[in-house]
Structures are given as C-alpha cells and as structure tokens.
Short mmCIF file of C-alpha atoms in Angstrom, two decimals:
data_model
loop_
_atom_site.label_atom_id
_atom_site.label_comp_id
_atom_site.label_asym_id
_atom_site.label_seq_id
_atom_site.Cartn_x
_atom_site.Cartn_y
_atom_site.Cartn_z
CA UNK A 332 17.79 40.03 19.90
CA UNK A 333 15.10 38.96 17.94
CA UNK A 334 11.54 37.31 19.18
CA UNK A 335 10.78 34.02 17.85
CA UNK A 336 7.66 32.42 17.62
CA UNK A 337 6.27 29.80 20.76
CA UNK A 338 5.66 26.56 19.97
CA UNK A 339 1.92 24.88 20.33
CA UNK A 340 0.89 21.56 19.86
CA UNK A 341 0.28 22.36 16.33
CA UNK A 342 3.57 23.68 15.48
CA UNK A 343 5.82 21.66 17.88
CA UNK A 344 9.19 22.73 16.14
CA UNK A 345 11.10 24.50 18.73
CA UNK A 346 14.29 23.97 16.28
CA UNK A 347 12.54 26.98 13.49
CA UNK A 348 13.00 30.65 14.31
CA UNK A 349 9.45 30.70 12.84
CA UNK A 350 6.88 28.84 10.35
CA UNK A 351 8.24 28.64 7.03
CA UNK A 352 9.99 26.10 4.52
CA UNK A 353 13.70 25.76 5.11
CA UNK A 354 15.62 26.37 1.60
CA UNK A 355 17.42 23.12 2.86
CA UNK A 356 13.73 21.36 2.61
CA UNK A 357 12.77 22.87 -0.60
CA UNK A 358 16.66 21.97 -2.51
CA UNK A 359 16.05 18.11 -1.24
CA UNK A 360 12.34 17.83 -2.36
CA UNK A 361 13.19 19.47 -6.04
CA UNK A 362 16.16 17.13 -6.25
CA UNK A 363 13.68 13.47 -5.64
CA UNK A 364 11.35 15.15 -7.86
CA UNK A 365 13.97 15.46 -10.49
CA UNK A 366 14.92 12.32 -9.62
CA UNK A 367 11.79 10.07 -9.92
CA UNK A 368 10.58 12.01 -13.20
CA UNK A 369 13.90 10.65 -14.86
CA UNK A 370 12.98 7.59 -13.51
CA UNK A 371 9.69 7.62 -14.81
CA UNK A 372 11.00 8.88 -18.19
CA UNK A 373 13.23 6.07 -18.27
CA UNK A 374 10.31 3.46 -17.90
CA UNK A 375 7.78 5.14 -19.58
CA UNK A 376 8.20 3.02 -22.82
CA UNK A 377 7.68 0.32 -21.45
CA UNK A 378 3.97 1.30 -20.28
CA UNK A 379 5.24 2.97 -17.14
CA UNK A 380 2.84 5.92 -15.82
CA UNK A 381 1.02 7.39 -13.41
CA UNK A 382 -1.97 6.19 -12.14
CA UNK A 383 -3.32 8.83 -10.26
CA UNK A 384 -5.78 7.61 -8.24
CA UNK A 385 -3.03 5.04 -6.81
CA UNK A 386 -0.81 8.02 -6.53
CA UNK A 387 -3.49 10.19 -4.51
CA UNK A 388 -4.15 7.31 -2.55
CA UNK A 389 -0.38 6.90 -1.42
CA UNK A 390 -0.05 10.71 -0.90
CA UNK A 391 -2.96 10.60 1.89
CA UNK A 392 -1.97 7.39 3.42
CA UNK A 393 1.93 8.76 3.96
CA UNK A 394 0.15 11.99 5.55
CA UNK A 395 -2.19 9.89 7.64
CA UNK A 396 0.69 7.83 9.20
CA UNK A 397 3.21 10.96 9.55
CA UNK A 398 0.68 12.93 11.33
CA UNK A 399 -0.53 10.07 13.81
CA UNK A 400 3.18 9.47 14.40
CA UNK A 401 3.81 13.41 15.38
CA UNK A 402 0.64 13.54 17.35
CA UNK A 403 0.99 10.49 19.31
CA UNK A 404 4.57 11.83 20.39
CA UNK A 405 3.19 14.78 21.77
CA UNK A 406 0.91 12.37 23.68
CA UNK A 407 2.97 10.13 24.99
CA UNK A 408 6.68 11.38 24.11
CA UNK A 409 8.72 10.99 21.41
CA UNK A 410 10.59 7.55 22.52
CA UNK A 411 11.37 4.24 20.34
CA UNK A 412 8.54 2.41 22.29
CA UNK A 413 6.20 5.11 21.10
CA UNK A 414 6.90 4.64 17.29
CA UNK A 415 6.48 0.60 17.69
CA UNK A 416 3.05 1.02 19.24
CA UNK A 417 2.01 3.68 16.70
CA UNK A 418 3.19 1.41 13.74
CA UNK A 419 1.79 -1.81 15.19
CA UNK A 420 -1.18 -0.47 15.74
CA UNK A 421 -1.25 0.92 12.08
CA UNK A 422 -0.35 -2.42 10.75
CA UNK A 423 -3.31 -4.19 12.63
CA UNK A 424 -5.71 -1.38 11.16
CA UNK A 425 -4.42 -2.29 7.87
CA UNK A 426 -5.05 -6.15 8.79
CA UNK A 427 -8.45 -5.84 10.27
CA UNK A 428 -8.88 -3.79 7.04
CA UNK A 429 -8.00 -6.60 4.81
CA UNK A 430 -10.28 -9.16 6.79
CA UNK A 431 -12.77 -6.69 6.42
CA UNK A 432 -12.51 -7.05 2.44
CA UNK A 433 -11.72 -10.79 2.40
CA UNK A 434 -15.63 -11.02 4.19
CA UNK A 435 -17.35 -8.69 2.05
CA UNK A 436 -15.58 -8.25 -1.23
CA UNK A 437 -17.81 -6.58 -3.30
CA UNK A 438 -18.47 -3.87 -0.50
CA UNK A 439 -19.30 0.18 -2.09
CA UNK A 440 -16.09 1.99 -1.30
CA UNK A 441 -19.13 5.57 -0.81
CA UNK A 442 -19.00 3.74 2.66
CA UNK A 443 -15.59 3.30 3.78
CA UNK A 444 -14.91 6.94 1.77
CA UNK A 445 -17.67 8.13 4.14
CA UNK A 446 -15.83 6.75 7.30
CA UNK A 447 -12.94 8.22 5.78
CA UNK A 448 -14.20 11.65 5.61
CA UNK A 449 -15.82 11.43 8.85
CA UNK A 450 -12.95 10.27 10.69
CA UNK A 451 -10.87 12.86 9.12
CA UNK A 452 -13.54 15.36 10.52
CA UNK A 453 -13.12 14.24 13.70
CA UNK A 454 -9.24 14.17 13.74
CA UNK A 455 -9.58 17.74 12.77
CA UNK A 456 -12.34 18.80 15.43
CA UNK A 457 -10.45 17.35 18.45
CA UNK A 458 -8.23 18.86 19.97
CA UNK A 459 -4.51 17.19 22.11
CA UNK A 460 -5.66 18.89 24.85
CA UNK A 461 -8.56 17.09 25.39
CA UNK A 462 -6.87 13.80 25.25
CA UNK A 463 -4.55 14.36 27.92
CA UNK A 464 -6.10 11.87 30.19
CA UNK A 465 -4.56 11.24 33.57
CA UNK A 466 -4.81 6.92 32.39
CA UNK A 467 -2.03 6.41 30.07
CA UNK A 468 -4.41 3.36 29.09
CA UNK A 469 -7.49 5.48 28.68
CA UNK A 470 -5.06 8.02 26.60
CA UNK A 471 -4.25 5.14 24.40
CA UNK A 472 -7.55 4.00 23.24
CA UNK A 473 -8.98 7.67 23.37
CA UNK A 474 -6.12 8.89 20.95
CA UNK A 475 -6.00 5.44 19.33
CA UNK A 476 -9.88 5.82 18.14
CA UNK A 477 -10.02 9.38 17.03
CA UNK A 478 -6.36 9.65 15.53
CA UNK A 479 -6.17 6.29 13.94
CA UNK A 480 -9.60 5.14 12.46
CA UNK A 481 -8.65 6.77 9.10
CA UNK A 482 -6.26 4.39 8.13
CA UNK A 483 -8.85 1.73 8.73
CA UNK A 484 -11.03 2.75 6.28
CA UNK A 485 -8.03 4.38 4.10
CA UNK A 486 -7.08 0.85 4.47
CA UNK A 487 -10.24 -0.69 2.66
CA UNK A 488 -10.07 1.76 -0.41
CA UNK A 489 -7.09 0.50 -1.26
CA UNK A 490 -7.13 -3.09 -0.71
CA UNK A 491 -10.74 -2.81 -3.19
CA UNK A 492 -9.15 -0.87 -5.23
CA UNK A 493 -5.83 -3.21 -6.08
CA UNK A 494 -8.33 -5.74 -6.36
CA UNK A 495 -10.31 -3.92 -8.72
CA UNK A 496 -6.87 -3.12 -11.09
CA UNK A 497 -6.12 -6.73 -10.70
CA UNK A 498 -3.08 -5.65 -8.74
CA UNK A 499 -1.10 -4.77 -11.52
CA UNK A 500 2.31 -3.42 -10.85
CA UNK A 501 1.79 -0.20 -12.63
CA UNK A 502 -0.65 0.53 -9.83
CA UNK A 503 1.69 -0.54 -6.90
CA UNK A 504 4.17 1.92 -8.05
CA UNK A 505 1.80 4.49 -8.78
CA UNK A 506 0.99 4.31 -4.78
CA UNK A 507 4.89 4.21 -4.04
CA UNK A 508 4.88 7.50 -5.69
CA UNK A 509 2.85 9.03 -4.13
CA UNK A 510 3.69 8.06 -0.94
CA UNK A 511 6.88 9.84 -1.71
CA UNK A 512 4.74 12.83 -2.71
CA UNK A 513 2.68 12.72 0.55
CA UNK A 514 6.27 12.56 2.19
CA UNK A 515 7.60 15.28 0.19
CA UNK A 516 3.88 17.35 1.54
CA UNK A 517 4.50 16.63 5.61
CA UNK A 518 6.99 19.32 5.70
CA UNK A 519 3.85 21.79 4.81
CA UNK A 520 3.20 21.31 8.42
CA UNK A 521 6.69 23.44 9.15
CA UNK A 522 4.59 26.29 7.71
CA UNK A 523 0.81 25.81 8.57
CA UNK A 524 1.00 23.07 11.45
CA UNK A 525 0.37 19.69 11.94
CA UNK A 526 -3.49 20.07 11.69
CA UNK A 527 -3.06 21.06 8.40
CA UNK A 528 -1.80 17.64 7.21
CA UNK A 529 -5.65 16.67 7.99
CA UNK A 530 -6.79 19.07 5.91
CA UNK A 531 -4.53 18.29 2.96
CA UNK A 532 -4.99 14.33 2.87
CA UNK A 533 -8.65 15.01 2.96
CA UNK A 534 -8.19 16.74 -0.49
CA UNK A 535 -5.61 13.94 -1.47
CA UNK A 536 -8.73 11.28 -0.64
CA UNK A 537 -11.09 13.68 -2.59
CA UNK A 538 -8.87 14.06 -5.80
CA UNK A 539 -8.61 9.68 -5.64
CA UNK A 540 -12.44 9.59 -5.18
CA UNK A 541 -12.60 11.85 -8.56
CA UNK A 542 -10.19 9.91 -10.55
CA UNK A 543 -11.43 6.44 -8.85
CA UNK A 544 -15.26 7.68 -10.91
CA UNK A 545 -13.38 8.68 -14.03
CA UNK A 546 -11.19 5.30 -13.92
CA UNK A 547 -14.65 2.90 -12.67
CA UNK A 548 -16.70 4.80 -15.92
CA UNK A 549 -13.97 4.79 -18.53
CA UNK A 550 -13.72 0.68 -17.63
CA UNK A 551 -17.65 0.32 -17.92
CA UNK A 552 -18.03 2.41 -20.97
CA UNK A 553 -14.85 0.14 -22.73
CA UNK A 554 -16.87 -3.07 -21.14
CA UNK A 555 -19.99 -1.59 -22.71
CA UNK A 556 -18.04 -1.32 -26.13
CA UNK A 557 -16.12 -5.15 -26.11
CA UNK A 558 -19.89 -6.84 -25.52
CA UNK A 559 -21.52 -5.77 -28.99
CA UNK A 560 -17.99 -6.39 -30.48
CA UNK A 561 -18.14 -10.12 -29.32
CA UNK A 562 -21.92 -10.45 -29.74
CA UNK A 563 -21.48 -9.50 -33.03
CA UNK A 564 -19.07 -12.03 -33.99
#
C-alpha cells in the first residue's frame, strides 16, 4: 500500500496520488501548442504575429480568473451558484474598470500596475484560513476584496492599452493567445499549488510591463522620426 500525499487548501486535488503533471496534461497542452503555431504560420503572411505584451496580458488575466474561481470554491463550495457569482462579479470589475477609463482616459498605467502588484501581494500574503468567517456575507466581501481587486486594475491595463493600439485585431488575438497560454499554465498548480498561480501571473504582468516600455518607446522614437520627415517637406 502506498502513502499518498494530504490535500491542503493549496493543493486541493484529492484525485493525484501526489503533485506532479499528468502525462495526460502534458500530451493535450503540446498538441494546442502545435496547433495554434500552425495556425499562426498559416496567417502570418498576412501580418499575423504576436504581440507580446497583449499575449502576457491574456496569460495573467486567464490565471487571475482560474485561481479566484478555485479559491472561492474552497470558500464557499464548488456549486453552479458559486461560479455565477465569481464570474459576475469578475464581469462588474471589468465594467467598473472600463468606467474608470471612460472618466480619466489618459490615466499612467505605473498606477493601476502598482494596484496590480499590490493586490497580487496581498492575494499571496493571506491566507483561506483566515477568511473563513462564520457570515457567509462577511466571507463574500472579505474574499471578494482581497481575491478579486486584481482584475480591477488588470482590467484598466488593458482597456488603456487596446486604446493605445487603436484596438487593432492583431492585438485582440494576441490576448486570445495568451489566454490560452495562461490556461495551458493553471495546471502548474497540480505541481506547486494554487498559490503559485499568484506568483506566476505576477511575472506574466511584469514581462507585459517590460514589453508595454519597449512597445510605448519604439512608437515615440518612430513619432520622433515622421515629425522632421513632414517638417521637412
């Protein structure tokens, strides 16, 4: 008989002998891959790409929700009525996230990256256990506050950032892509736990911040090249 290993709230899989990767996971995530890059290859001359700030962007947002959706179920059980909450509430952050931008367009996205790292922090810090509140309600808006304020200001970024693109269809897939991606990277949580999903879109959101610089200076220093162009004319 062998021993297998207990499950915590971090590693809530009572279905795996132990943490790992199933070979099952690992065949079905080679075989999108595969999939999508002949896709890609097949669009590629027509301007198709990757942009990869879009596609980091995606691949943190798809952790954010699958995460909140896992740790909200160990909150309040994993039932149908669960999910809607959990996803309506998501789609009003991603609302009040819009308003947000329609009311102050031109806002710095350092300060909603800022709430986004923060948040993330405290996602990270707090524990399940201390949200086990004997209110359901007080459980609700505890949980819905610390677990949930990401996707507020993950919400922002990429409303600003469309904008910015002059949401061009190249970018919209980009983000569909790497939503699959960030899909593709939840079942790293079968090996290191759900906390670690926090950990990884954290990077995800640092790699977009990088790329987001490189893309905002390559545009200025092409702007910077077109004005003596035309003034010269």
């Amino acid at each position: 008989m062998q021993s297998a290993a207990p499950t915590t709230d971090d590693w809530p899989y009572f279905y795996q002998h132990a943490p790992g990767l199933p070979i099952s996971v690992i065949l079905v995530s080679i075989a999108v891959l595969i999939v999508f890059g002949w896709f890609l290859r097949q669009t590629s001359g027509e301007g198709g790409g990757v942009d990869l700030h879009f596609m980091f962007l995606g691949a943190g947002f798809m952790l954010l929700e699958a995460q909140i959706v896992s740790k909200m179920a160990l909150l309040f059980g994993t039932t149908w009525v669960v999910n809607a909450v959990v996803v309506s509430g998501l789609l009003c952050l991603i609302v009040a996230a819009n308003f947000v931008y329609g009311v102050v367009p031109r806002i710095p996205l350092s300060l909603p990256y800022g709430g986004l790292f923060l948040s993330l922090a405290l996602m990270y810090a707090v524990p399940l256990q201390k949200l086990f509140f004997e209110s359901w309600m007080l459980r609700g808006v505890v949980a819905t506050l610390i677990l949930c304020t990401p996707v507020f200001f993950a919400g922002i970024i990429l409303i600003s950032s469309f904008a910015r693109a002059g949401f061009r269809g190249s970018a919209l897939g980009s983000n569909l892509f790497g939503s699959l991606i960030g899909g593709l990277l939840e079942s790293s949580s079968l090996w290191f736990g759900l906390k670690s999903l926090t950990v990884i879109a954290a990077l995800l959101y640092v790699a977009s911040a990088i790329f987001l610089r490189l893309w905002t200076g390559a545009g200025a220093e092409q702007e910077a090249v077109e004005v003596p162009s035309l003034a010269s004319r």
